[in-house]
Amino acid sequence: MSGYSWENEWRLQNLKEESFLVKHVMDKTPKWVTLAKRKVPDSLQNTLDAAFNKAFVAVFEKGSGVIEKTYRKKKQLQVFQDNKKEMDTSVFQGKALRKFERQAKRTIYKNLTISMVEGIGLGLVGWGIPDIPIFVSIMLKSIYEIAISYGFQYTTEREKLFILKVIDTALKSGDTLREKDEQLNRILDRYSAEEMEYPQGEEDVFVTELQIKRQIDATSDALSHALLYGKFVQGTMVIGVVGGAADVTCLKQITEYAALKYKRRFLMRQRSQAMS
């Protein structure tokens, strides 16, 4: 990737990330949430925290294999390899880069559709809390497929920690969103430097596992706050459709942010490879 081309893409990437921050810096609370606040029991927050925490632990303990059965991983890996080969040999690298973006967007739209059917469907029958493991699985599936679209793995402890931080940051607003986004970018700078120094990967698994446990708590808290009132109304017949739609809104915000961060990592990797 030529320096000129890379610089242009990097500026465009920063503009897209800034656009996301501006869009979500304000905490826009829907009117139906204001109405739901009056009826939500205090105990529901703790119940949701525990449910999300349990869902993350279950998925991570069982490994990614269970989720990988729900999509064609080998095919997506081949798509990435084909796109990467074209980028490495094409003069029109900006055009080649768009293929990675389109693949990631297809993943997002596909999983948003799945989430919509699942969330609204369970809302129609009055199920709220029971769908949390399904929602977490769809969310992780979406992020895994985005990671593959840009050539990144997701099975190491470090990558699990990164994914949890992405989800947590995506759901923040105000100054907290900007602060966490800056922290995440610093992590990516460190990852990029370490990838150059240790191409085979190197991490202190024990330390990372402890960080994951703490981050699961923080991420579960972020999700439960984001979906608190949605899960409450989702547990009510008919009106549960509104709560189910909240799943889709939440997933869209998370996957859009994840796609931005994986593309940022991809551009950083391309730059490092060009300089090596």
PDB file of C-alpha atoms in Angstrom:
ATOM      1  CA  MET A   1       0.000   0.000   0.000  1.00  0.00           C
ATOM      2  CA  SER A   2       1.611   3.262  -1.054  1.00  0.00           C
ATOM      3  CA  GLY A   3       2.243   5.942   1.545  1.00  0.00           C
ATOM      4  CA  TYR A   4      -0.112   8.349  -0.221  1.00  0.00           C
ATOM      5  CA  SER A   5      -2.890   5.791  -0.442  1.00  0.00           C
ATOM      6  CA  TRP A   6      -2.436   4.687   3.150  1.00  0.00           C
ATOM      7  CA  GLU A   7      -2.449   8.248   4.477  1.00  0.00           C
ATOM      8  CA  ASN A   8      -5.693   8.982   2.638  1.00  0.00           C
ATOM      9  CA  GLU A   9      -7.325   5.835   3.979  1.00  0.00           C
ATOM     10  CA  TRP A  10      -6.083   6.592   7.488  1.00  0.00           C
ATOM     11  CA  ARG A  11      -7.573  10.091   7.413  1.00  0.00           C
ATOM     12  CA  LEU A  12     -10.852   8.673   6.124  1.00  0.00           C
ATOM     13  CA  GLN A  13     -10.821   6.045   8.860  1.00  0.00           C
ATOM     14  CA  ASN A  14     -10.349   8.676  11.571  1.00  0.00           C
ATOM     15  CA  LEU A  15     -13.226  10.693  10.120  1.00  0.00           C
ATOM     16  CA  LYS A  16     -15.501   7.638  10.226  1.00  0.00           C
ATOM     17  CA  GLU A  17     -14.563   6.922  13.822  1.00  0.00           C
ATOM     18  CA  GLU A  18     -15.153  10.551  14.771  1.00  0.00           C
ATOM     19  CA  SER A  19     -18.559  10.373  13.069  1.00  0.00           C
ATOM     20  CA  PHE A  20     -19.464   7.372  15.242  1.00  0.00           C
ATOM     21  CA  LEU A  21     -18.376   9.208  18.399  1.00  0.00           C
ATOM     22  CA  VAL A  22     -20.350  12.332  17.506  1.00  0.00           C
ATOM     23  CA  LYS A  23     -23.418  10.251  16.702  1.00  0.00           C
ATOM     24  CA  HIS A  24     -23.337   8.399  20.015  1.00  0.00           C
ATOM     25  CA  VAL A  25     -21.785  10.940  22.362  1.00  0.00           C
ATOM     26  CA  MET A  26     -25.270  12.076  23.393  1.00  0.00           C
ATOM     27  CA  ASP A  27     -27.304   9.596  25.418  1.00  0.00           C
ATOM     28  CA  LYS A  28     -30.535   9.549  23.404  1.00  0.00           C
ATOM     29  CA  THR A  29     -33.138   7.856  25.568  1.00  0.00           C
ATOM     30  CA  PRO A  30     -36.313   6.793  23.686  1.00  0.00           C
ATOM     31  CA  LYS A  31     -39.657   7.953  25.115  1.00  0.00           C
ATOM     32  CA  TRP A  32     -40.796   4.381  25.773  1.00  0.00           C
ATOM     33  CA  VAL A  33     -37.764   3.935  28.050  1.00  0.00           C
ATOM     34  CA  THR A  34     -38.861   6.904  30.158  1.00  0.00           C
ATOM     35  CA  LEU A  35     -42.264   5.278  30.563  1.00  0.00           C
ATOM     36  CA  ALA A  36     -40.764   1.878  31.386  1.00  0.00           C
ATOM     37  CA  LYS A  37     -38.535   3.325  34.130  1.00  0.00           C
ATOM     38  CA  ARG A  38     -41.575   3.799  36.353  1.00  0.00           C
ATOM     39  CA  LYS A  39     -42.380   0.091  36.360  1.00  0.00           C
ATOM     40  CA  VAL A  40     -39.005  -1.643  36.257  1.00  0.00           C
ATOM     41  CA  PRO A  41     -38.231  -3.425  39.566  1.00  0.00           C
ATOM     42  CA  ASP A  42     -34.888  -2.553  41.192  1.00  0.00           C
ATOM     43  CA  SER A  43     -33.877  -6.209  41.187  1.00  0.00           C
ATOM     44  CA  LEU A  44     -33.962  -6.459  37.373  1.00  0.00           C
ATOM     45  CA  GLN A  45     -30.590  -4.733  36.925  1.00  0.00           C
ATOM     46  CA  ASN A  46     -28.822  -7.320  39.085  1.00  0.00           C
ATOM     47  CA  THR A  47     -30.668 -10.130  37.318  1.00  0.00           C
ATOM     48  CA  LEU A  48     -29.542  -8.869  33.908  1.00  0.00           C
ATOM     49  CA  ASP A  49     -25.944  -8.358  35.094  1.00  0.00           C
ATOM     50  CA  ALA A  50     -25.816 -11.963  36.273  1.00  0.00           C
ATOM     51  CA  ALA A  51     -27.481 -13.295  33.100  1.00  0.00           C
ATOM     52  CA  PHE A  52     -25.047 -11.543  30.747  1.00  0.00           C
ATOM     53  CA  ASN A  53     -22.083 -12.523  32.921  1.00  0.00           C
ATOM     54  CA  LYS A  54     -23.160 -16.160  32.887  1.00  0.00           C
ATOM     55  CA  ALA A  55     -23.685 -16.081  29.105  1.00  0.00           C
ATOM     56  CA  PHE A  56     -20.165 -14.728  28.430  1.00  0.00           C
ATOM     57  CA  VAL A  57     -18.548 -17.243  30.771  1.00  0.00           C
ATOM     58  CA  ALA A  58     -20.486 -20.098  29.155  1.00  0.00           C
ATOM     59  CA  VAL A  59     -19.484 -19.123  25.611  1.00  0.00           C
ATOM     60  CA  PHE A  60     -15.834 -18.547  26.488  1.00  0.00           C
ATOM     61  CA  GLU A  61     -15.582 -21.789  28.480  1.00  0.00           C
ATOM     62  CA  LYS A  62     -17.149 -23.873  25.719  1.00  0.00           C
ATOM     63  CA  GLY A  63     -14.913 -22.174  23.170  1.00  0.00           C
ATOM     64  CA  SER A  64     -15.684 -20.600  19.821  1.00  0.00           C
ATOM     65  CA  GLY A  65     -16.410 -23.980  18.215  1.00  0.00           C
ATOM     66  CA  VAL A  66     -20.076 -23.877  19.188  1.00  0.00           C
ATOM     67  CA  ILE A  67     -20.609 -20.499  17.533  1.00  0.00           C
ATOM     68  CA  GLU A  68     -18.470 -21.445  14.528  1.00  0.00           C
ATOM     69  CA  LYS A  69     -21.006 -24.138  13.685  1.00  0.00           C
ATOM     70  CA  THR A  70     -23.501 -21.369  12.880  1.00  0.00           C
ATOM     71  CA  TYR A  71     -21.534 -19.933   9.960  1.00  0.00           C
ATOM     72  CA  ARG A  72     -19.161 -21.052   7.190  1.00  0.00           C
ATOM     73  CA  LYS A  73     -15.805 -20.091   8.657  1.00  0.00           C
ATOM     74  CA  LYS A  74     -13.654 -21.735   5.963  1.00  0.00           C
ATOM     75  CA  LYS A  75     -15.502 -19.934   3.203  1.00  0.00           C
ATOM     76  CA  GLN A  76     -15.108 -16.578   4.940  1.00  0.00           C
ATOM     77  CA  LEU A  77     -11.412 -17.205   5.491  1.00  0.00           C
ATOM     78  CA  GLN A  78     -11.070 -17.922   1.780  1.00  0.00           C
ATOM     79  CA  VAL A  79     -12.877 -14.689   0.936  1.00  0.00           C
ATOM     80  CA  PHE A  80     -10.386 -12.811   3.117  1.00  0.00           C
ATOM     81  CA  GLN A  81      -7.425 -14.540   1.451  1.00  0.00           C
ATOM     82  CA  ASP A  82      -8.787 -13.674  -1.998  1.00  0.00           C
ATOM     83  CA  ASN A  83      -9.344 -10.043  -1.009  1.00  0.00           C
ATOM     84  CA  LYS A  84      -5.896  -9.827   0.572  1.00  0.00           C
ATOM     85  CA  LYS A  85      -4.243 -11.244  -2.510  1.00  0.00           C
ATOM     86  CA  GLU A  86      -5.992  -8.680  -4.693  1.00  0.00           C
ATOM     87  CA  MET A  87      -4.973  -5.863  -2.371  1.00  0.00           C
ATOM     88  CA  ASP A  88      -1.326  -6.951  -2.395  1.00  0.00           C
ATOM     89  CA  THR A  89      -1.210  -7.098  -6.204  1.00  0.00           C
ATOM     90  CA  SER A  90      -3.656  -4.384  -7.244  1.00  0.00           C
ATOM     91  CA  VAL A  91      -2.685  -0.861  -8.167  1.00  0.00           C
ATOM     92  CA  PHE A  92      -6.122   0.349  -7.093  1.00  0.00           C
ATOM     93  CA  GLN A  93      -5.672  -0.503  -3.426  1.00  0.00           C
ATOM     94  CA  GLY A  94      -8.432   1.813  -2.233  1.00  0.00           C
ATOM     95  CA  LYS A  95     -10.871  -0.126  -4.418  1.00  0.00           C
ATOM     96  CA  ALA A  96      -9.510  -3.428  -3.105  1.00  0.00           C
ATOM     97  CA  LEU A  97      -9.902  -2.225   0.483  1.00  0.00           C
ATOM     98  CA  ARG A  98     -13.622  -1.672  -0.053  1.00  0.00           C
ATOM     99  CA  LYS A  99     -14.037  -5.433  -0.533  1.00  0.00           C
ATOM    100  CA  PHE A 100     -13.022  -6.017   3.078  1.00  0.00           C
ATOM    101  CA  GLU A 101     -15.512  -3.379   4.188  1.00  0.00           C
ATOM    102  CA  ARG A 102     -18.324  -4.865   2.108  1.00  0.00           C
ATOM    103  CA  GLN A 103     -17.668  -8.317   3.534  1.00  0.00           C
ATOM    104  CA  ALA A 104     -17.836  -6.928   7.077  1.00  0.00           C
ATOM    105  CA  LYS A 105     -21.046  -5.026   6.276  1.00  0.00           C
ATOM    106  CA  ARG A 106     -22.681  -8.146   4.829  1.00  0.00           C
ATOM    107  CA  THR A 107     -21.908  -9.892   8.097  1.00  0.00           C
ATOM    108  CA  ILE A 108     -23.441  -7.057  10.109  1.00  0.00           C
ATOM    109  CA  TYR A 109     -26.668  -6.915   8.081  1.00  0.00           C
ATOM    110  CA  LYS A 110     -27.071 -10.693   8.117  1.00  0.00           C
ATOM    111  CA  ASN A 111     -26.740 -10.947  11.888  1.00  0.00           C
ATOM    112  CA  LEU A 112     -28.947  -7.923  12.488  1.00  0.00           C
ATOM    113  CA  THR A 113     -31.672  -9.755  10.583  1.00  0.00           C
ATOM    114  CA  ILE A 114     -31.160 -12.843  12.726  1.00  0.00           C
ATOM    115  CA  SER A 115     -31.298 -10.730  15.888  1.00  0.00           C
ATOM    116  CA  MET A 116     -34.457  -8.982  14.716  1.00  0.00           C
ATOM    117  CA  VAL A 117     -36.266 -12.256  14.075  1.00  0.00           C
ATOM    118  CA  GLU A 118     -35.081 -13.699  17.392  1.00  0.00           C
ATOM    119  CA  GLY A 119     -35.688 -10.617  19.550  1.00  0.00           C
ATOM    120  CA  ILE A 120     -39.040  -9.574  18.147  1.00  0.00           C
ATOM    121  CA  GLY A 121     -40.198 -13.185  17.907  1.00  0.00           C
ATOM    122  CA  LEU A 122     -39.521 -13.826  21.595  1.00  0.00           C
ATOM    123  CA  GLY A 123     -41.031 -10.454  22.407  1.00  0.00           C
ATOM    124  CA  LEU A 124     -44.300 -11.534  20.802  1.00  0.00           C
ATOM    125  CA  VAL A 125     -44.522 -14.502  23.144  1.00  0.00           C
ATOM    126  CA  GLY A 126     -43.439 -12.494  26.167  1.00  0.00           C
ATOM    127  CA  TRP A 127     -39.869 -13.785  26.652  1.00  0.00           C
ATOM    128  CA  GLY A 128     -37.213 -11.286  27.765  1.00  0.00           C
ATOM    129  CA  ILE A 129     -34.491 -12.594  30.071  1.00  0.00           C
ATOM    130  CA  PRO A 130     -34.383 -16.137  28.539  1.00  0.00           C
ATOM    131  CA  ASP A 131     -33.107 -14.776  25.215  1.00  0.00           C
ATOM    132  CA  ILE A 132     -29.888 -13.291  26.687  1.00  0.00           C
ATOM    133  CA  PRO A 133     -27.672 -16.332  25.884  1.00  0.00           C
ATOM    134  CA  ILE A 134     -29.014 -16.228  22.305  1.00  0.00           C
ATOM    135  CA  PHE A 135     -28.343 -12.496  22.031  1.00  0.00           C
ATOM    136  CA  VAL A 136     -24.776 -12.885  23.359  1.00  0.00           C
ATOM    137  CA  SER A 137     -24.129 -15.723  20.900  1.00  0.00           C
ATOM    138  CA  ILE A 138     -25.383 -13.671  17.933  1.00  0.00           C
ATOM    139  CA  MET A 139     -23.348 -10.681  19.091  1.00  0.00           C
ATOM    140  CA  LEU A 140     -20.119 -12.694  19.393  1.00  0.00           C
ATOM    141  CA  LYS A 141     -20.845 -14.453  16.098  1.00  0.00           C
ATOM    142  CA  SER A 142     -21.138 -11.048  14.440  1.00  0.00           C
ATOM    143  CA  ILE A 143     -17.837  -9.833  15.891  1.00  0.00           C
ATOM    144  CA  TYR A 144     -16.060 -13.093  15.032  1.00  0.00           C
ATOM    145  CA  GLU A 145     -17.155 -12.783  11.413  1.00  0.00           C
ATOM    146  CA  ILE A 146     -16.062  -9.137  11.282  1.00  0.00           C
ATOM    147  CA  ALA A 147     -12.668 -10.184  12.677  1.00  0.00           C
ATOM    148  CA  ILE A 148     -12.318 -12.838   9.957  1.00  0.00           C
ATOM    149  CA  SER A 149     -13.261 -10.279   7.297  1.00  0.00           C
ATOM    150  CA  TYR A 150     -10.129  -8.331   8.211  1.00  0.00           C
ATOM    151  CA  GLY A 151      -7.898 -11.343   8.844  1.00  0.00           C
ATOM    152  CA  PHE A 152      -7.858 -11.399  12.643  1.00  0.00           C
ATOM    153  CA  GLN A 153      -8.373 -14.352  14.942  1.00  0.00           C
ATOM    154  CA  TYR A 154     -10.579 -14.278  18.022  1.00  0.00           C
ATOM    155  CA  THR A 155      -9.699 -17.418  20.003  1.00  0.00           C
ATOM    156  CA  THR A 156      -6.748 -16.226  22.124  1.00  0.00           C
ATOM    157  CA  GLU A 157      -7.245 -14.783  25.592  1.00  0.00           C
ATOM    158  CA  ARG A 158      -5.962 -11.412  24.410  1.00  0.00           C
ATOM    159  CA  GLU A 159      -8.492 -11.306  21.583  1.00  0.00           C
ATOM    160  CA  LYS A 160     -11.336 -12.231  23.947  1.00  0.00           C
ATOM    161  CA  LEU A 161     -10.304  -9.312  26.150  1.00  0.00           C
ATOM    162  CA  PHE A 162     -10.209  -7.002  23.133  1.00  0.00           C
ATOM    163  CA  ILE A 163     -13.707  -8.056  22.038  1.00  0.00           C
ATOM    164  CA  LEU A 164     -15.101  -7.456  25.526  1.00  0.00           C
ATOM    165  CA  LYS A 165     -13.554  -3.978  25.577  1.00  0.00           C
ATOM    166  CA  VAL A 166     -15.010  -3.191  22.144  1.00  0.00           C
ATOM    167  CA  ILE A 167     -18.518  -4.126  23.327  1.00  0.00           C
ATOM    168  CA  ASP A 168     -18.126  -2.139  26.542  1.00  0.00           C
ATOM    169  CA  THR A 169     -16.833   0.974  24.757  1.00  0.00           C
ATOM    170  CA  ALA A 170     -19.448   0.864  21.989  1.00  0.00           C
ATOM    171  CA  LEU A 171     -22.253   1.237  24.534  1.00  0.00           C
ATOM    172  CA  LYS A 172     -20.840   4.247  26.356  1.00  0.00           C
ATOM    173  CA  SER A 173     -21.768   7.899  25.753  1.00  0.00           C
ATOM    174  CA  GLY A 174     -20.443  11.373  26.541  1.00  0.00           C
ATOM    175  CA  ASP A 175     -16.899  11.891  27.817  1.00  0.00           C
ATOM    176  CA  THR A 176     -16.735   8.248  28.885  1.00  0.00           C
ATOM    177  CA  LEU A 177     -17.149   7.117  25.268  1.00  0.00           C
ATOM    178  CA  ARG A 178     -14.293   9.337  24.096  1.00  0.00           C
ATOM    179  CA  GLU A 179     -12.027   8.299  26.968  1.00  0.00           C
ATOM    180  CA  LYS A 180     -12.607   4.597  26.411  1.00  0.00           C
ATOM    181  CA  ASP A 181     -12.199   4.988  22.659  1.00  0.00           C
ATOM    182  CA  GLU A 182      -8.811   6.660  23.205  1.00  0.00           C
ATOM    183  CA  GLN A 183      -7.818   3.866  25.593  1.00  0.00           C
ATOM    184  CA  LEU A 184      -8.786   1.266  22.997  1.00  0.00           C
ATOM    185  CA  ASN A 185      -6.744   3.040  20.328  1.00  0.00           C
ATOM    186  CA  ARG A 186      -3.722   2.978  22.639  1.00  0.00           C
ATOM    187  CA  ILE A 187      -4.248  -0.758  23.084  1.00  0.00           C
ATOM    188  CA  LEU A 188      -4.267  -1.162  19.304  1.00  0.00           C
ATOM    189  CA  ASP A 189      -1.008   0.808  19.090  1.00  0.00           C
ATOM    190  CA  ARG A 190       0.509  -1.626  21.583  1.00  0.00           C
ATOM    191  CA  TYR A 191      -0.883  -4.650  19.739  1.00  0.00           C
ATOM    192  CA  SER A 192       0.609  -3.372  16.494  1.00  0.00           C
ATOM    193  CA  ALA A 193       4.028  -2.848  18.075  1.00  0.00           C
ATOM    194  CA  GLU A 194       3.942  -6.284  19.728  1.00  0.00           C
ATOM    195  CA  GLU A 195       2.903  -7.933  16.469  1.00  0.00           C
ATOM    196  CA  MET A 196       6.017  -6.502  14.830  1.00  0.00           C
ATOM    197  CA  GLU A 197       8.265  -7.616  17.692  1.00  0.00           C
ATOM    198  CA  TYR A 198       6.617 -11.001  18.307  1.00  0.00           C
ATOM    199  CA  PRO A 199       5.104 -12.186  14.984  1.00  0.00           C
ATOM    200  CA  GLN A 200       4.057 -15.516  16.546  1.00  0.00           C
ATOM    201  CA  GLY A 201       2.254 -13.784  19.377  1.00  0.00           C
ATOM    202  CA  GLU A 202       3.183 -13.508  23.024  1.00  0.00           C
ATOM    203  CA  GLU A 203       1.004 -12.930  26.063  1.00  0.00           C
ATOM    204  CA  ASP A 204       0.834 -13.617  29.771  1.00  0.00           C
ATOM    205  CA  VAL A 205      -2.239 -15.859  29.761  1.00  0.00           C
ATOM    206  CA  PHE A 206      -2.681 -15.827  33.545  1.00  0.00           C
ATOM    207  CA  VAL A 207      -2.726 -12.025  33.722  1.00  0.00           C
ATOM    208  CA  THR A 208      -5.022 -11.802  30.697  1.00  0.00           C
ATOM    209  CA  GLU A 209      -7.463 -14.297  32.219  1.00  0.00           C
ATOM    210  CA  LEU A 210      -7.750 -12.120  35.320  1.00  0.00           C
ATOM    211  CA  GLN A 211      -8.343  -9.075  33.119  1.00  0.00           C
ATOM    212  CA  ILE A 212     -11.024 -10.991  31.212  1.00  0.00           C
ATOM    213  CA  LYS A 213     -12.915 -11.802  34.412  1.00  0.00           C
ATOM    214  CA  ARG A 214     -12.962  -8.124  35.382  1.00  0.00           C
ATOM    215  CA  GLN A 215     -13.879  -7.049  31.860  1.00  0.00           C
ATOM    216  CA  ILE A 216     -16.749  -9.549  31.690  1.00  0.00           C
ATOM    217  CA  ASP A 217     -18.220  -7.815  34.742  1.00  0.00           C
ATOM    218  CA  ALA A 218     -17.822  -4.370  33.135  1.00  0.00           C
ATOM    219  CA  THR A 219     -19.174  -5.478  29.751  1.00  0.00           C
ATOM    220  CA  SER A 220     -22.120  -7.308  31.323  1.00  0.00           C
ATOM    221  CA  ASP A 221     -22.924  -4.144  33.255  1.00  0.00           C
ATOM    222  CA  ALA A 222     -22.802  -2.066  30.050  1.00  0.00           C
ATOM    223  CA  LEU A 223     -25.107  -4.483  28.215  1.00  0.00           C
ATOM    224  CA  SER A 224     -27.579  -4.776  31.065  1.00  0.00           C
ATOM    225  CA  HIS A 225     -27.837  -0.986  31.307  1.00  0.00           C
ATOM    226  CA  ALA A 226     -28.274  -0.684  27.543  1.00  0.00           C
ATOM    227  CA  LEU A 227     -30.994  -3.354  27.436  1.00  0.00           C
ATOM    228  CA  LEU A 228     -32.547  -3.016  30.895  1.00  0.00           C
ATOM    229  CA  TYR A 229     -35.854  -1.485  29.860  1.00  0.00           C
ATOM    230  CA  GLY A 230     -35.957  -3.383  26.592  1.00  0.00           C
ATOM    231  CA  LYS A 231     -35.768  -6.700  28.445  1.00  0.00           C
ATOM    232  CA  PHE A 232     -38.463  -5.525  30.838  1.00  0.00           C
ATOM    233  CA  VAL A 233     -40.991  -4.717  28.119  1.00  0.00           C
ATOM    234  CA  GLN A 234     -39.839  -7.721  26.064  1.00  0.00           C
ATOM    235  CA  GLY A 235     -41.205  -9.870  28.844  1.00  0.00           C
ATOM    236  CA  THR A 236     -44.675  -8.506  28.157  1.00  0.00           C
ATOM    237  CA  MET A 237     -46.888  -9.851  25.382  1.00  0.00           C
ATOM    238  CA  VAL A 238     -47.234  -7.659  22.246  1.00  0.00           C
ATOM    239  CA  ILE A 239     -45.383  -4.658  23.734  1.00  0.00           C
ATOM    240  CA  GLY A 240     -42.448  -7.053  23.829  1.00  0.00           C
ATOM    241  CA  VAL A 241     -41.932  -6.303  20.137  1.00  0.00           C
ATOM    242  CA  VAL A 242     -40.549  -2.910  21.199  1.00  0.00           C
ATOM    243  CA  GLY A 243     -38.185  -4.586  23.639  1.00  0.00           C
ATOM    244  CA  GLY A 244     -37.074  -7.069  21.004  1.00  0.00           C
ATOM    245  CA  ALA A 245     -36.267  -4.203  18.651  1.00  0.00           C
ATOM    246  CA  ALA A 246     -33.962  -2.813  21.349  1.00  0.00           C
ATOM    247  CA  ASP A 247     -31.749  -5.895  20.822  1.00  0.00           C
ATOM    248  CA  VAL A 248     -31.300  -4.944  17.179  1.00  0.00           C
ATOM    249  CA  THR A 249     -30.454  -1.321  17.992  1.00  0.00           C
ATOM    250  CA  CYS A 250     -27.889  -2.424  20.556  1.00  0.00           C
ATOM    251  CA  LEU A 251     -26.328  -5.002  18.224  1.00  0.00           C
ATOM    252  CA  LYS A 252     -26.122  -2.480  15.381  1.00  0.00           C
ATOM    253  CA  GLN A 253     -24.224  -0.024  17.563  1.00  0.00           C
ATOM    254  CA  ILE A 254     -21.793  -2.700  18.765  1.00  0.00           C
ATOM    255  CA  THR A 255     -21.094  -4.217  15.342  1.00  0.00           C
ATOM    256  CA  GLU A 256     -20.629  -0.836  13.655  1.00  0.00           C
ATOM    257  CA  TYR A 257     -18.033   0.076  16.264  1.00  0.00           C
ATOM    258  CA  ALA A 258     -16.364  -3.342  16.047  1.00  0.00           C
ATOM    259  CA  ALA A 259     -16.058  -2.992  12.264  1.00  0.00           C
ATOM    260  CA  LEU A 260     -14.369   0.390  12.702  1.00  0.00           C
ATOM    261  CA  LYS A 261     -11.827  -0.982  15.164  1.00  0.00           C
ATOM    262  CA  TYR A 262     -10.993  -4.081  13.130  1.00  0.00           C
ATOM    263  CA  LYS A 263     -10.529  -1.953  10.035  1.00  0.00           C
ATOM    264  CA  ARG A 264      -8.246   0.322  12.059  1.00  0.00           C
ATOM    265  CA  ARG A 265      -6.197  -2.726  13.083  1.00  0.00           C
ATOM    266  CA  PHE A 266      -6.090  -3.885   9.474  1.00  0.00           C
ATOM    267  CA  LEU A 267      -4.777  -0.536   8.248  1.00  0.00           C
ATOM    268  CA  MET A 268      -2.150  -0.522  11.002  1.00  0.00           C
ATOM    269  CA  ARG A 269      -1.068  -4.027  10.030  1.00  0.00           C
ATOM    270  CA  GLN A 270      -0.846  -3.036   6.360  1.00  0.00           C
ATOM    271  CA  ARG A 271       1.314  -0.061   7.292  1.00  0.00           C
ATOM    272  CA  SER A 272       3.622  -2.207   9.438  1.00  0.00           C
ATOM    273  CA  GLN A 273       4.002  -4.816   6.697  1.00  0.00           C
ATOM    274  CA  ALA A 274       4.793  -2.148   4.120  1.00  0.00           C
ATOM    275  CA  MET A 275       7.519  -0.726   6.362  1.00  0.00           C
ATOM    276  CA  SER A 276       9.088  -4.077   7.257  1.00  0.00           C
TER     277      SER A 276
END
